[in-house]
XYZ file of N, CA and C in Angstrom:
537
model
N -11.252 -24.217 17.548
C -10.899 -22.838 17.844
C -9.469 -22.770 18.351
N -8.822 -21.602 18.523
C -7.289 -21.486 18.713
C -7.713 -20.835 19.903
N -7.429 -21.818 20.670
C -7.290 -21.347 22.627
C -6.021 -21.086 23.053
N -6.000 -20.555 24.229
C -4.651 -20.755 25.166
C -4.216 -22.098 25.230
N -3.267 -22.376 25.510
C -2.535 -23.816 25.627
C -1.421 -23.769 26.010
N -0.772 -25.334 26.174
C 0.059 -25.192 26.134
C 1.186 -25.898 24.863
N 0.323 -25.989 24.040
C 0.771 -26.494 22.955
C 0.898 -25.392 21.609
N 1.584 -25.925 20.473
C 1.669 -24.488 19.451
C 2.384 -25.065 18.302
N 1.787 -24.703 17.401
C 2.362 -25.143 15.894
C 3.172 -24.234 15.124
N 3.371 -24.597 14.141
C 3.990 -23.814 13.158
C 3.593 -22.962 12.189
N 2.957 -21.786 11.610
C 2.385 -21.336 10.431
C 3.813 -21.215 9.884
N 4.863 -20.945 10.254
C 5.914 -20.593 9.602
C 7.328 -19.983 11.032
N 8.703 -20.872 10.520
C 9.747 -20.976 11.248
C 10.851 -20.704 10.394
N 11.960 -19.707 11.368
C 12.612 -19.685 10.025
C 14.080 -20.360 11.160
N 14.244 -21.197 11.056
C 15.493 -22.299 11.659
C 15.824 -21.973 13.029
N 14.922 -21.928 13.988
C 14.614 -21.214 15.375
C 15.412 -19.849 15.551
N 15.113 -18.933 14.494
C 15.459 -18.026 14.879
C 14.133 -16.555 14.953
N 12.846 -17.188 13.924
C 11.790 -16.816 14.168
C 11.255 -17.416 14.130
N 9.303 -16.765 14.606
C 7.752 -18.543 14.541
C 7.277 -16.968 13.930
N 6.142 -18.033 13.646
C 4.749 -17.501 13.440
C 4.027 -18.881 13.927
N 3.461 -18.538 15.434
C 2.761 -19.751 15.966
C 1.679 -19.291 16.234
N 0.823 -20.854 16.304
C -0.306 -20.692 16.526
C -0.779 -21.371 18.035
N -1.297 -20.753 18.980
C -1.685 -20.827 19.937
C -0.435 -21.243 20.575
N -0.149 -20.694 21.866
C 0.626 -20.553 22.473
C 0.933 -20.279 23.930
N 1.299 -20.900 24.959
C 1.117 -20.848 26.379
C -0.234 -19.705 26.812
N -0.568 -18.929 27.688
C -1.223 -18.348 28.231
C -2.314 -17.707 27.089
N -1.575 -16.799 26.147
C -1.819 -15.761 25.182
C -2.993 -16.598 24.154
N -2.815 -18.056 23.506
C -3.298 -18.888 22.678
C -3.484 -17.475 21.479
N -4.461 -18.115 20.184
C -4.137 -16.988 19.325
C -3.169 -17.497 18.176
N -2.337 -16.414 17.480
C -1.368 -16.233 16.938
C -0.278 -15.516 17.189
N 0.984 -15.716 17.511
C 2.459 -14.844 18.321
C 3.395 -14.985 16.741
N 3.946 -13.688 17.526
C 5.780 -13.866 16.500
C 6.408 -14.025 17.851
N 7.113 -15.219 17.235
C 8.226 -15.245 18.690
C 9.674 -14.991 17.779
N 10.776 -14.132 18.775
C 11.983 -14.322 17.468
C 12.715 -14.312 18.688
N 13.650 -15.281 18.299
C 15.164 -15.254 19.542
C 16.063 -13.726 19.325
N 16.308 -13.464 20.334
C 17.806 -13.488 20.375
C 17.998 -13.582 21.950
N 19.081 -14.484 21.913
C 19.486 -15.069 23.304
C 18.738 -15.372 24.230
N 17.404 -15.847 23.554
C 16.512 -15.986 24.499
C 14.788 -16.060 23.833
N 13.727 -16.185 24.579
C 12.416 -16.036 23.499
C 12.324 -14.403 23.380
N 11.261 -13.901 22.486
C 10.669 -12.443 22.945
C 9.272 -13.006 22.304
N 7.892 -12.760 22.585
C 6.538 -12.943 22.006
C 6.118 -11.741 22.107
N 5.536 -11.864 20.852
C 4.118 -10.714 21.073
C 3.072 -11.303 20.537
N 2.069 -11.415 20.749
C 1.049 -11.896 20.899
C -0.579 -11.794 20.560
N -1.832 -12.151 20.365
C -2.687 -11.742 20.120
C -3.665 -11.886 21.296
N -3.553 -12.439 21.619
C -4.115 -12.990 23.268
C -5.433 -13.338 22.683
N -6.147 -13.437 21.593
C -7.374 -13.579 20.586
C -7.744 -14.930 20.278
N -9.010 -15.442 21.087
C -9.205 -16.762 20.837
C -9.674 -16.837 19.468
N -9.266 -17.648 18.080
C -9.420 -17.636 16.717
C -10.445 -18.870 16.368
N -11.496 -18.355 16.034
C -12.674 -19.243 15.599
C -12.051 -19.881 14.804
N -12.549 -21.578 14.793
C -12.259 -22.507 13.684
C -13.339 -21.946 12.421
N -12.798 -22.181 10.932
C -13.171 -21.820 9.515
C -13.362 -20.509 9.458
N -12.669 -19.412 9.653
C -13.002 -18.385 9.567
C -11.653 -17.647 9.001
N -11.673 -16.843 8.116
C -10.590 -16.389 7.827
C -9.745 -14.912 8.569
N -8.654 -15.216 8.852
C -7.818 -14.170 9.585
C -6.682 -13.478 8.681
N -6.462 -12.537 8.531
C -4.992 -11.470 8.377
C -4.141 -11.688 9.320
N -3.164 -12.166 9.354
C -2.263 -12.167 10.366
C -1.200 -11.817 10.004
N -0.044 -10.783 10.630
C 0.981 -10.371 10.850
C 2.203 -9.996 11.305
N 3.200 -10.300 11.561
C 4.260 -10.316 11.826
C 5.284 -9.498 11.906
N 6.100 -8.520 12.599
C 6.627 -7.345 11.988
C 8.113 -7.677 13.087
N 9.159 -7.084 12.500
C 9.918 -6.906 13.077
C 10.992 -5.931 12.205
N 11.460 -4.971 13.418
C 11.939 -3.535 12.477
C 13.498 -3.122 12.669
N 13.972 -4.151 13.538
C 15.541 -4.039 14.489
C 15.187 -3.953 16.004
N 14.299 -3.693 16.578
C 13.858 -3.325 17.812
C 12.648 -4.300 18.566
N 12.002 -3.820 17.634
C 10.224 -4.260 18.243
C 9.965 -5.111 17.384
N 9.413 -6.362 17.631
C 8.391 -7.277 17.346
C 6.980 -7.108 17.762
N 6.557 -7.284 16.556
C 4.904 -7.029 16.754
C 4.210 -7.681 15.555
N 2.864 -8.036 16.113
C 1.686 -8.798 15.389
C 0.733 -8.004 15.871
N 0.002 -7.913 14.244
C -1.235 -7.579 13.675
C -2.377 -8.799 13.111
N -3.606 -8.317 14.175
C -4.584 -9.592 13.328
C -5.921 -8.898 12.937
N -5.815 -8.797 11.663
C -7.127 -8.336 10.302
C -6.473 -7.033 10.422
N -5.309 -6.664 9.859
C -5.484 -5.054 9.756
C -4.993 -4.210 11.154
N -4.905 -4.974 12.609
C -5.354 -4.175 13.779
C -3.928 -4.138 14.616
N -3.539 -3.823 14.840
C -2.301 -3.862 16.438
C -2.399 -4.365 17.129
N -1.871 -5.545 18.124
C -2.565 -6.301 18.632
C -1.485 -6.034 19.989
N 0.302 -6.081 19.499
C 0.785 -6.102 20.642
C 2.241 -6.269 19.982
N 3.077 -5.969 20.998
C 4.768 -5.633 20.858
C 5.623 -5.957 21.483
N 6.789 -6.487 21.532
C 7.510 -6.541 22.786
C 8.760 -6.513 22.058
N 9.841 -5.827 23.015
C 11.191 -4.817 22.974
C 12.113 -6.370 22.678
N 12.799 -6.129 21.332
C 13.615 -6.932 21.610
C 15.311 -6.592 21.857
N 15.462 -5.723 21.611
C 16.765 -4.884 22.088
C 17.847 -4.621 21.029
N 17.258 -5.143 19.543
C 18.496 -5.523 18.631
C 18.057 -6.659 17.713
N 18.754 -6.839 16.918
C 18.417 -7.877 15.549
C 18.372 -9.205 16.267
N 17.909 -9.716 16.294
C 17.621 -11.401 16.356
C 18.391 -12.102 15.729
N 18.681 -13.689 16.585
C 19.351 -14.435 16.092
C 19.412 -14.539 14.743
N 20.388 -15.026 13.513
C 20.107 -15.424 12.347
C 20.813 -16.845 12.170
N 20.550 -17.259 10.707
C 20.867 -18.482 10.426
C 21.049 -18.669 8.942
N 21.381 -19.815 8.413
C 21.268 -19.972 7.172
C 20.386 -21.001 6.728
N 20.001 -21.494 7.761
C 19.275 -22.276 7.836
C 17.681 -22.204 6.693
N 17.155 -23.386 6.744
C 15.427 -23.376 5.677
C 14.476 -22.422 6.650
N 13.405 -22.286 5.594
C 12.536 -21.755 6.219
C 11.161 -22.624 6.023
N 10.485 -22.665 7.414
C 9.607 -23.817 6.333
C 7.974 -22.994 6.732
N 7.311 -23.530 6.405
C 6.017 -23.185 6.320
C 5.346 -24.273 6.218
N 4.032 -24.546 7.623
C 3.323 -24.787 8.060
C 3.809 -25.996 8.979
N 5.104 -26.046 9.149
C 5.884 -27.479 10.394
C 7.236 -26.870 10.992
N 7.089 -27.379 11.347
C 8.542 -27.692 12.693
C 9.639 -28.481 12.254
N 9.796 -28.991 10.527
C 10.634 -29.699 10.836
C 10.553 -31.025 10.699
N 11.550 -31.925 11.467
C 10.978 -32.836 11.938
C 10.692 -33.137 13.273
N 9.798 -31.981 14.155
C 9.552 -32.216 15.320
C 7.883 -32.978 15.187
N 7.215 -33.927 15.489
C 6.339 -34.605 15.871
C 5.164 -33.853 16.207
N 4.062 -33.710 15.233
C 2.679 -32.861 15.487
C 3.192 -31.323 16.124
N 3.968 -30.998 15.504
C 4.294 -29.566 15.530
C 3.251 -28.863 14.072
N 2.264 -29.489 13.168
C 1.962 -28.958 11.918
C 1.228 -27.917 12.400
N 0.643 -27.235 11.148
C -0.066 -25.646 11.414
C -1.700 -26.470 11.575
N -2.361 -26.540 12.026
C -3.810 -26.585 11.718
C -4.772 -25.883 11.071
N -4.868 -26.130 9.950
C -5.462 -24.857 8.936
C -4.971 -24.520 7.430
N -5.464 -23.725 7.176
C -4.995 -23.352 5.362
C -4.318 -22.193 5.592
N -3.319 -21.667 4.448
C -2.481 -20.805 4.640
C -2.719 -20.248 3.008
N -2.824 -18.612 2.912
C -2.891 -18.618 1.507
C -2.072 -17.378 1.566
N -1.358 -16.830 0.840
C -0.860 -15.793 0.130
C 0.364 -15.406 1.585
N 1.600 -16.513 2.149
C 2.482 -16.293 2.810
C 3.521 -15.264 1.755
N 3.678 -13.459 2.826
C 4.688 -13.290 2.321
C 5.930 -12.816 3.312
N 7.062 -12.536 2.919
C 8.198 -12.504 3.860
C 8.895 -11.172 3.219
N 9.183 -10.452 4.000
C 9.735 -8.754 2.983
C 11.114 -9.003 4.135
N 12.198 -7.939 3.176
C 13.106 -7.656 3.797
C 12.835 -6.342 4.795
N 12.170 -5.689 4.277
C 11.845 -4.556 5.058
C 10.841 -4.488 5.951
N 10.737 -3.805 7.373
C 9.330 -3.678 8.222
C 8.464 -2.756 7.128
N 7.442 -3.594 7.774
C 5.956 -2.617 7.306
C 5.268 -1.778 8.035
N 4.650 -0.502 7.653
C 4.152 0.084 8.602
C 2.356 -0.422 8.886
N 2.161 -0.036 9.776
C 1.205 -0.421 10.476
C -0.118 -0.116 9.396
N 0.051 1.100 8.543
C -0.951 1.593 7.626
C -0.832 1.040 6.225
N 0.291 0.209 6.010
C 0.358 -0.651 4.821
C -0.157 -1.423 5.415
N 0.114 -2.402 6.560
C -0.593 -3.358 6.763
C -2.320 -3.354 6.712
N -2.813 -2.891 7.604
C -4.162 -2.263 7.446
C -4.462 -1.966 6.277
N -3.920 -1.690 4.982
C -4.219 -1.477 3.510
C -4.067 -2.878 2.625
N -3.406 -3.776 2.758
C -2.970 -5.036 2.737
C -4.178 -5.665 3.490
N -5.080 -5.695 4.186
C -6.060 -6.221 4.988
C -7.149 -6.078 4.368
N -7.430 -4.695 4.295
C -9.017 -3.884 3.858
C -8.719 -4.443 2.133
N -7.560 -4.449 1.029
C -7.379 -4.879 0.159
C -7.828 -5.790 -0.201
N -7.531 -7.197 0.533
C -7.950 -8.402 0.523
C -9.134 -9.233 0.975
N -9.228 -8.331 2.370
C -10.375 -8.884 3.488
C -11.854 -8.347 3.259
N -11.595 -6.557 2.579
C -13.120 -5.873 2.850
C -12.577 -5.569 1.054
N -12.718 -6.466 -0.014
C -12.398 -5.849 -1.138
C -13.787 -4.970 -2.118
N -14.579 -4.905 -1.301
C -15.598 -3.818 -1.585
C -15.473 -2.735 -1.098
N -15.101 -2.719 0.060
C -15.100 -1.370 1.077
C -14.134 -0.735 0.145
N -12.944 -1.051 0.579
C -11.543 -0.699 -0.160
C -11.191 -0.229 -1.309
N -11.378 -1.258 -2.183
C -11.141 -0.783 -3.840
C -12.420 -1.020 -4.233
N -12.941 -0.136 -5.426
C -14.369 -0.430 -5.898
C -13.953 -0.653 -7.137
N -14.121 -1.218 -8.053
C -13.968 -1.830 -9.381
C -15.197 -1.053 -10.574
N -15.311 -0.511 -11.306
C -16.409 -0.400 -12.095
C -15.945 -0.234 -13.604
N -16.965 -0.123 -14.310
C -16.674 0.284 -15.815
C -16.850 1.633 -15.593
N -15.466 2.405 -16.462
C -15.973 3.830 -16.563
C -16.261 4.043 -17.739
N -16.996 4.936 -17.959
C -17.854 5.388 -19.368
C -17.118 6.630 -19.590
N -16.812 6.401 -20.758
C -16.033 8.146 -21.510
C -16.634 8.020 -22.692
N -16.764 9.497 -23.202
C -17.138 9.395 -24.140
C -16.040 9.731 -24.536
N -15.983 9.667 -26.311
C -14.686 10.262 -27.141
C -14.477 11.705 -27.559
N -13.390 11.951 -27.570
C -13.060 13.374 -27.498
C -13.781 14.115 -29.147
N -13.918 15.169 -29.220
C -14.500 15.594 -29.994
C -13.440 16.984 -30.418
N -12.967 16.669 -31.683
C -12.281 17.911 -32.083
C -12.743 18.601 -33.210
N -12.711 19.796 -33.456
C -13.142 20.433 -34.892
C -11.481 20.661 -35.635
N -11.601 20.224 -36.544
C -10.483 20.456 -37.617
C -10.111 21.051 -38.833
N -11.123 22.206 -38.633
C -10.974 23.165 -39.324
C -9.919 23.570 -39.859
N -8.972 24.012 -39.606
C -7.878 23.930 -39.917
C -7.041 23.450 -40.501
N -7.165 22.106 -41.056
C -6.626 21.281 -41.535
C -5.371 19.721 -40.808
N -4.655 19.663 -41.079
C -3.612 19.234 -40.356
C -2.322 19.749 -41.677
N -0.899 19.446 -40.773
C 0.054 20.162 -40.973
C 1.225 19.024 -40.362
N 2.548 19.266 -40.593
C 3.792 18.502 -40.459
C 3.014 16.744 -40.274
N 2.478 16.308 -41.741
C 1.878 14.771 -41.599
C 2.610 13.672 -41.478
N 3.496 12.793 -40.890
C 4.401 11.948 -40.943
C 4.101 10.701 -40.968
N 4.488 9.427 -40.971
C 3.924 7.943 -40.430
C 3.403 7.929 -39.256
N 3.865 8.431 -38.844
C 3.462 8.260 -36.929
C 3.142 9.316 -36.255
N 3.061 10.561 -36.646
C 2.263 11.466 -35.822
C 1.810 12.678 -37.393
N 0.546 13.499 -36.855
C 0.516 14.839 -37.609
C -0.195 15.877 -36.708
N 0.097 16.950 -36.948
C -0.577 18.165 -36.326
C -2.128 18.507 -36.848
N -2.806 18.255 -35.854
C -3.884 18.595 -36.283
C -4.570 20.575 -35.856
N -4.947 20.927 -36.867
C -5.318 22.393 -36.506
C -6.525 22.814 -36.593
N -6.857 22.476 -35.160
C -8.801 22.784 -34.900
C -8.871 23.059 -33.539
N -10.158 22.834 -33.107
C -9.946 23.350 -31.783
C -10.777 22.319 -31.020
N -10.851 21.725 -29.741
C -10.366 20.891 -28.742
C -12.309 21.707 -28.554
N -13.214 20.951 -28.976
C -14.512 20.911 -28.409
C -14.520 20.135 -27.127
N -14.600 18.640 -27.363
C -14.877 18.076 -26.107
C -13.681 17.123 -25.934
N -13.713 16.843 -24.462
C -12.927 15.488 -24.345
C -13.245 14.583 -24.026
N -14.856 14.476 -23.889
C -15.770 13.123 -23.768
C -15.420 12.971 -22.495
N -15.009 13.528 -21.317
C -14.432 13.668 -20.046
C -13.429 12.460 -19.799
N -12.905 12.482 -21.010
C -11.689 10.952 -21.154
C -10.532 12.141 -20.582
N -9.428 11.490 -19.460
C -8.439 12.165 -19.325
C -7.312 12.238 -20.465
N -7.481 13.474 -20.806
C -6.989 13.888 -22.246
C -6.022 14.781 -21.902
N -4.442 15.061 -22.293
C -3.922 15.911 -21.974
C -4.025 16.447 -23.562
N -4.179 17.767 -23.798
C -3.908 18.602 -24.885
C -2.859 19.807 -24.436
N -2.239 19.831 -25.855
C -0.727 20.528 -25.868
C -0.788 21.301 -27.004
């Protein structure tokens, strides 16, 4: 399980200028920590069952740092301004070469945006992946085919299109635009 500690790995570092750690002094859990001139954490304070799968999130917008875990708000803290940068690698799931700094665990679908996310993409990004029944429902839809009378004949006949002149019985409730 992911307790308080005082120990903490890596899910992802980007050349100490951000973490995505796992368990972490008091809070244990999952934190974004991001420098500038100093640490800032926010935190989940959420002891994380071993084999169980989590959403976890990361946000930072120019101001506020904050983490989300499954979808939820968890917590924020003021960072006053953009965070250190670097040109440095980014690595995912180590430290580097710092010594049993690794992530403990599986990591699937890491992504990194230039832009903050809002709190309701995230939560949609969650229920998407996490509750994919709740969320999106998948089915076969049944249409039937449209049904025209063509009485009329057709008119201006070309390779690739002709006018047909009848009248628009059914549309088999297929979304049909008629013009």
């Amino acid at each position: 399980d992911l307790l308080s500690g005082n120990s903490s790995y890596r899910v992802l570092e980007k050349d100490n200028c951000y973490f995505l750690l796992q368990g972490t002094g008091a809070s244990g859990g999952m934190n974004l920590l991001v420098k500038r001139s100093g640490n800032f954490v926010a935190g989940n304070g959420t002891t994380m069952i071993s084999n169980q799968w989590y959403y976890v999130t990361g946000t930072f917008d120019g101001n506020m740092a904050s983490i989300y875990l499954d979808g939820m708000y968890q917590s924020s803290t003021n960072v006053g301004g953009a965070i250190d940068s670097s040109t440095g690698i980014l690595r995912i799931g180590s430290d580097g070469p710092a010594p049993g700094a690794y992530f403990n665990g599986w990591l699937d679908e890491v992504r990194i945006s230039s832009v903050p996310r809002s709190s309701n993409w995230i939560w949609a990004c969650y229920m998407n992946q996490g509750s994919n029944s709740i969320f999106n429902n998948y089915s076969v839809m049944a249409f039937g085919l449209p049904y025209l009378n063509n009485a009329g004949g057709t008119s201006n006949v070309t390779l690739s299109s002709a006018n047909l002149n009848g009248t628009l019985i059914s549309t088999g409730a297929a979304p049909t635009e008629v013009w």
